[in-house]
Amino acid sequence: MAQSQDVALAREKFVMLCRDKFPDPVQIFDQQSSALQAMGLIER
Amino acid sequence: MNSCGAVDELLSIGPFGDGTQLAQDLDVWLDGLMRASTHTDAPVFERTTRSTARSTELRCLFENWPVLGAKRVAARPVTIECVVIDVAGEPPVSRGIVTSLESQAVLLAYADTDLEAFSARPVDSDDVAAVTEAIALLGRVMPRVCANTVGLAPRLVKIANDIPSMHLSGSPGFVYVAERVLGGDTWVLADALLHESLHEKSSLLRKFRGLLRPSYREATSATTFLPWSVDYGEERHFSTWRLLSAGHVYVHLYVLRCALGLRREARIPHDRARFMLDALARPEHDTDLDADGRRMREWLDVAIQTTPEETMTRRPASPAFKSSRPDATSSLFRPIRPRRVCCRRHRYSFCR
């Protein structure tokens, strides 16, 4: 498993990757961020 | 092509009907989350490794991890058999085993309902044959909708309880069908498969389209009383999201039953879809919708009005609306409890 990443950086990366795909990528990411934190993939 | 061919096409294209686009959005979402969460710029969820199984497992992981990580409900191994559906595959229907992680999601989602203990039944060749026939029937009468919807929920679990079929949001990609439905009329099974797959589709639409205003919350949504719910022994009040999601299902079931020539059976989905779409047009619900939500309502409205069914009244008088914003002093206000009731809405009775 890769080293976990800061939530703000992860959000920024997700938005950059998906900005043209979804109407509100920030909202989509934030809906999932608690699960990603619980999984240890990202840190608050 | 039957007389519903035009509406079959309408319901399978564009931002709300195109299942291929939704599946691609799902890939982008999974890949984006994985890549954003790790220190890598390489695609984590490579196209070559994308598969229905991988996608379903990752979705179960993302949707359930906080609970999975805390509860670990399946301390001992559990084996759940399923029917695997891949409408473009050869064969399109086969037997399979639910993965360990998916099994935990299934058990957790099921435990969150008020149903009796979970009891998945083994899948046999008769079940595979029944699902194959049902999908073939859907493919004959609504080929485009079938191709754009049924494959979004590629796992069917056979259950033994009073509910004919259901979809649980905690186990994305799964539909549950009672053994008596699997052993019954082909059209009833086809109807159930379409119904539950549409719940899967609407959950993806909610995630990837701008259906509801960003500040929308179930607890503060306007609600509308469903007049027919008293026949089921419980007064039910549907939020804006539940009206849109259930209306989405009922429009499709109306079209399916018309395409099958089942005019009497088409009456209920028609009348309920009409009621829900009319309710969504009222100001108290309209303000909960975002631009895509209004477009989806209009798209469904066109579909129901253009479905050829000579014996149906186009716009029957809807039962009287009772709609309101939640208000502690209103008799219409039913607080939405946090977990059990939230999940119950995803049962078979979700639309009722």
PDB file of C-alpha atoms in Angstrom, chain B residues 170-313:
ATOM      1  CA  GLY B 170     -24.831  -0.796   0.845  1.00  0.00           C
ATOM      2  CA  SER B 171     -24.093  -3.579  -1.615  1.00  0.00           C
ATOM      3  CA  PRO B 172     -23.699  -1.782  -4.945  1.00  0.00           C
ATOM      4  CA  GLY B 173     -23.856  -4.005  -8.002  1.00  0.00           C
ATOM      5  CA  PHE B 174     -26.086  -6.564  -6.280  1.00  0.00           C
ATOM      6  CA  VAL B 175     -29.771  -7.308  -6.673  1.00  0.00           C
ATOM      7  CA  TYR B 176     -31.702  -9.756  -4.549  1.00  0.00           C
ATOM      8  CA  VAL B 177     -34.504 -11.885  -5.939  1.00  0.00           C
ATOM      9  CA  ALA B 178     -36.713 -14.308  -4.026  1.00  0.00           C
ATOM     10  CA  GLU B 179     -36.516 -17.938  -5.032  1.00  0.00           C
ATOM     11  CA  ARG B 180     -40.232 -18.040  -5.767  1.00  0.00           C
ATOM     12  CA  VAL B 181     -39.777 -15.216  -8.301  1.00  0.00           C
ATOM     13  CA  LEU B 182     -36.863 -17.053  -9.899  1.00  0.00           C
ATOM     14  CA  GLY B 183     -39.100 -20.079 -10.227  1.00  0.00           C
ATOM     15  CA  GLY B 184     -42.153 -18.137 -11.446  1.00  0.00           C
ATOM     16  CA  ASP B 185     -43.319 -16.328 -14.571  1.00  0.00           C
ATOM     17  CA  THR B 186     -40.571 -15.074 -16.830  1.00  0.00           C
ATOM     18  CA  TRP B 187     -42.126 -11.625 -17.219  1.00  0.00           C
ATOM     19  CA  VAL B 188     -42.339 -11.185 -13.445  1.00  0.00           C
ATOM     20  CA  LEU B 189     -38.664 -12.029 -13.114  1.00  0.00           C
ATOM     21  CA  ALA B 190     -37.828  -9.687 -16.007  1.00  0.00           C
ATOM     22  CA  ASP B 191     -39.873  -6.976 -14.309  1.00  0.00           C
ATOM     23  CA  ALA B 192     -38.011  -7.536 -11.021  1.00  0.00           C
ATOM     24  CA  LEU B 193     -34.593  -7.529 -12.706  1.00  0.00           C
ATOM     25  CA  LEU B 194     -35.333  -4.282 -14.487  1.00  0.00           C
ATOM     26  CA  HIS B 195     -36.817  -2.752 -11.344  1.00  0.00           C
ATOM     27  CA  GLU B 196     -33.804  -3.464  -9.137  1.00  0.00           C
ATOM     28  CA  SER B 197     -31.251  -2.636 -11.843  1.00  0.00           C
ATOM     29  CA  LEU B 198     -32.938   0.740 -12.180  1.00  0.00           C
ATOM     30  CA  HIS B 199     -32.327   1.392  -8.493  1.00  0.00           C
ATOM     31  CA  GLU B 200     -28.651   0.738  -9.182  1.00  0.00           C
ATOM     32  CA  LYS B 201     -28.778   3.063 -12.160  1.00  0.00           C
ATOM     33  CA  SER B 202     -30.451   5.839 -10.205  1.00  0.00           C
ATOM     34  CA  SER B 203     -27.861   5.549  -7.431  1.00  0.00           C
ATOM     35  CA  LEU B 204     -25.145   6.097 -10.060  1.00  0.00           C
ATOM     36  CA  LEU B 205     -27.096   8.984 -11.560  1.00  0.00           C
ATOM     37  CA  ARG B 206     -27.315  10.612  -8.158  1.00  0.00           C
ATOM     38  CA  LYS B 207     -23.567  10.240  -7.691  1.00  0.00           C
ATOM     39  CA  PHE B 208     -22.460  11.423 -11.122  1.00  0.00           C
ATOM     40  CA  ARG B 209     -25.120  13.890 -12.266  1.00  0.00           C
ATOM     41  CA  GLY B 210     -26.267  17.130 -10.715  1.00  0.00           C
ATOM     42  CA  LEU B 211     -29.763  15.920  -9.858  1.00  0.00           C
ATOM     43  CA  LEU B 212     -30.213  17.626  -6.509  1.00  0.00           C
ATOM     44  CA  ARG B 213     -29.079  20.986  -5.235  1.00  0.00           C
ATOM     45  CA  PRO B 214     -25.759  20.635  -3.376  1.00  0.00           C
ATOM     46  CA  SER B 215     -27.291  21.429   0.008  1.00  0.00           C
ATOM     47  CA  TYR B 216     -30.048  18.825  -0.403  1.00  0.00           C
ATOM     48  CA  ARG B 217     -30.528  16.551   2.602  1.00  0.00           C
ATOM     49  CA  GLU B 218     -33.121  13.830   3.034  1.00  0.00           C
ATOM     50  CA  ALA B 219     -34.041  15.099   6.485  1.00  0.00           C
ATOM     51  CA  THR B 220     -34.909  18.568   5.233  1.00  0.00           C
ATOM     52  CA  SER B 221     -36.430  17.646   1.899  1.00  0.00           C
ATOM     53  CA  ALA B 222     -40.031  18.429   1.118  1.00  0.00           C
ATOM     54  CA  THR B 223     -42.167  15.315   1.341  1.00  0.00           C
ATOM     55  CA  THR B 224     -45.281  14.111  -0.425  1.00  0.00           C
ATOM     56  CA  PHE B 225     -47.768  11.651   1.018  1.00  0.00           C
ATOM     57  CA  LEU B 226     -48.333   8.569  -1.123  1.00  0.00           C
ATOM     58  CA  PRO B 227     -52.082   7.970  -1.023  1.00  0.00           C
ATOM     59  CA  TRP B 228     -51.785   4.300  -1.937  1.00  0.00           C
ATOM     60  CA  SER B 229     -49.390   3.578   0.923  1.00  0.00           C
ATOM     61  CA  VAL B 230     -52.282   3.223   3.353  1.00  0.00           C
ATOM     62  CA  ASP B 231     -53.181   0.032   1.485  1.00  0.00           C
ATOM     63  CA  TYR B 232     -49.898  -1.377   2.754  1.00  0.00           C
ATOM     64  CA  GLY B 233     -50.647  -0.465   6.343  1.00  0.00           C
ATOM     65  CA  GLU B 234     -48.225   2.438   6.610  1.00  0.00           C
ATOM     66  CA  GLU B 235     -48.564   6.083   5.623  1.00  0.00           C
ATOM     67  CA  ARG B 236     -45.528   6.900   3.544  1.00  0.00           C
ATOM     68  CA  HIS B 237     -44.134  10.306   2.689  1.00  0.00           C
ATOM     69  CA  PHE B 238     -41.523  10.480  -0.050  1.00  0.00           C
ATOM     70  CA  SER B 239     -38.716  13.001  -0.201  1.00  0.00           C
ATOM     71  CA  THR B 240     -37.722  14.671  -3.458  1.00  0.00           C
ATOM     72  CA  TRP B 241     -34.992  12.105  -4.089  1.00  0.00           C
ATOM     73  CA  ARG B 242     -37.288   9.177  -3.398  1.00  0.00           C
ATOM     74  CA  LEU B 243     -39.940  10.600  -5.737  1.00  0.00           C
ATOM     75  CA  LEU B 244     -37.375  11.006  -8.501  1.00  0.00           C
ATOM     76  CA  SER B 245     -35.830   7.575  -7.995  1.00  0.00           C
ATOM     77  CA  ALA B 246     -39.154   5.751  -7.679  1.00  0.00           C
ATOM     78  CA  GLY B 247     -40.678   7.713 -10.571  1.00  0.00           C
ATOM     79  CA  HIS B 248     -37.683   6.645 -12.660  1.00  0.00           C
ATOM     80  CA  VAL B 249     -38.469   2.996 -11.868  1.00  0.00           C
ATOM     81  CA  TYR B 250     -42.218   3.280 -12.417  1.00  0.00           C
ATOM     82  CA  VAL B 251     -41.873   4.932 -15.830  1.00  0.00           C
ATOM     83  CA  HIS B 252     -39.694   2.052 -17.011  1.00  0.00           C
ATOM     84  CA  LEU B 253     -42.004  -0.608 -15.560  1.00  0.00           C
ATOM     85  CA  TYR B 254     -44.953   1.073 -17.270  1.00  0.00           C
ATOM     86  CA  VAL B 255     -43.146   0.982 -20.611  1.00  0.00           C
ATOM     87  CA  LEU B 256     -42.071  -2.635 -20.100  1.00  0.00           C
ATOM     88  CA  ARG B 257     -45.591  -3.798 -19.279  1.00  0.00           C
ATOM     89  CA  CYS B 258     -47.014  -1.895 -22.251  1.00  0.00           C
ATOM     90  CA  ALA B 259     -44.368  -3.456 -24.502  1.00  0.00           C
ATOM     91  CA  LEU B 260     -45.411  -6.855 -23.191  1.00  0.00           C
ATOM     92  CA  GLY B 261     -49.069  -6.063 -23.864  1.00  0.00           C
ATOM     93  CA  LEU B 262     -49.881  -6.243 -20.145  1.00  0.00           C
ATOM     94  CA  ARG B 263     -52.251  -3.300 -20.073  1.00  0.00           C
ATOM     95  CA  ARG B 264     -53.948  -4.153 -16.803  1.00  0.00           C
ATOM     96  CA  GLU B 265     -50.576  -4.633 -15.096  1.00  0.00           C
ATOM     97  CA  ALA B 266     -49.368  -1.332 -16.584  1.00  0.00           C
ATOM     98  CA  ARG B 267     -52.008   0.676 -14.749  1.00  0.00           C
ATOM     99  CA  ILE B 268     -50.321   0.880 -11.347  1.00  0.00           C
ATOM    100  CA  PRO B 269     -46.827   1.883 -12.556  1.00  0.00           C
ATOM    101  CA  HIS B 270     -48.411   4.426 -14.888  1.00  0.00           C
ATOM    102  CA  ASP B 271     -50.533   6.056 -12.215  1.00  0.00           C
ATOM    103  CA  ARG B 272     -47.754   6.116  -9.642  1.00  0.00           C
ATOM    104  CA  ALA B 273     -45.191   7.448 -12.107  1.00  0.00           C
ATOM    105  CA  ARG B 274     -47.657  10.152 -13.163  1.00  0.00           C
ATOM    106  CA  PHE B 275     -48.326  11.064  -9.535  1.00  0.00           C
ATOM    107  CA  MET B 276     -44.614  11.269  -8.699  1.00  0.00           C
ATOM    108  CA  LEU B 277     -43.645  13.324 -11.745  1.00  0.00           C
ATOM    109  CA  ASP B 278     -46.488  15.738 -11.063  1.00  0.00           C
ATOM    110  CA  ALA B 279     -45.406  16.017  -7.427  1.00  0.00           C
ATOM    111  CA  LEU B 280     -41.821  16.761  -8.511  1.00  0.00           C
ATOM    112  CA  ALA B 281     -43.073  19.661 -10.619  1.00  0.00           C
ATOM    113  CA  ARG B 282     -44.591  21.347  -7.579  1.00  0.00           C
ATOM    114  CA  PRO B 283     -42.538  24.242  -6.196  1.00  0.00           C
ATOM    115  CA  GLU B 284     -41.676  22.596  -2.875  1.00  0.00           C
ATOM    116  CA  HIS B 285     -39.963  19.702  -4.663  1.00  0.00           C
ATOM    117  CA  ASP B 286     -38.751  21.658  -7.656  1.00  0.00           C
ATOM    118  CA  THR B 287     -36.552  23.792  -5.418  1.00  0.00           C
ATOM    119  CA  ASP B 288     -34.752  20.627  -4.239  1.00  0.00           C
ATOM    120  CA  LEU B 289     -33.822  19.731  -7.806  1.00  0.00           C
ATOM    121  CA  ASP B 290     -30.748  20.940  -9.602  1.00  0.00           C
ATOM    122  CA  ALA B 291     -30.606  21.484 -13.372  1.00  0.00           C
ATOM    123  CA  ASP B 292     -30.032  17.804 -14.205  1.00  0.00           C
ATOM    124  CA  GLY B 293     -32.838  16.785 -11.873  1.00  0.00           C
ATOM    125  CA  ARG B 294     -35.302  18.990 -13.733  1.00  0.00           C
ATOM    126  CA  ARG B 295     -34.061  17.659 -17.053  1.00  0.00           C
ATOM    127  CA  MET B 296     -34.464  14.100 -15.779  1.00  0.00           C
ATOM    128  CA  ARG B 297     -38.016  14.809 -14.655  1.00  0.00           C
ATOM    129  CA  GLU B 298     -38.848  16.243 -18.071  1.00  0.00           C
ATOM    130  CA  TRP B 299     -37.180  13.286 -19.822  1.00  0.00           C
ATOM    131  CA  LEU B 300     -39.300  10.848 -17.815  1.00  0.00           C
ATOM    132  CA  ASP B 301     -42.382  12.934 -18.510  1.00  0.00           C
ATOM    133  CA  VAL B 302     -41.771  12.718 -22.263  1.00  0.00           C
ATOM    134  CA  ALA B 303     -41.243   8.975 -21.961  1.00  0.00           C
ATOM    135  CA  ILE B 304     -44.494   8.326 -20.152  1.00  0.00           C
ATOM    136  CA  GLN B 305     -46.480  10.556 -22.477  1.00  0.00           C
ATOM    137  CA  THR B 306     -45.083   9.018 -25.635  1.00  0.00           C
ATOM    138  CA  THR B 307     -45.541   5.399 -24.602  1.00  0.00           C
ATOM    139  CA  PRO B 308     -48.185   3.960 -26.907  1.00  0.00           C
ATOM    140  CA  GLU B 309     -50.967   2.541 -24.801  1.00  0.00           C
ATOM    141  CA  GLU B 310     -54.306   3.275 -26.325  1.00  0.00           C
ATOM    142  CA  THR B 311     -56.314   2.128 -23.346  1.00  0.00           C
ATOM    143  CA  MET B 312     -54.499   4.307 -20.839  1.00  0.00           C
ATOM    144  CA  THR B 313     -55.685   7.745 -19.953  1.00  0.00           C
TER     145      THR B 313
END
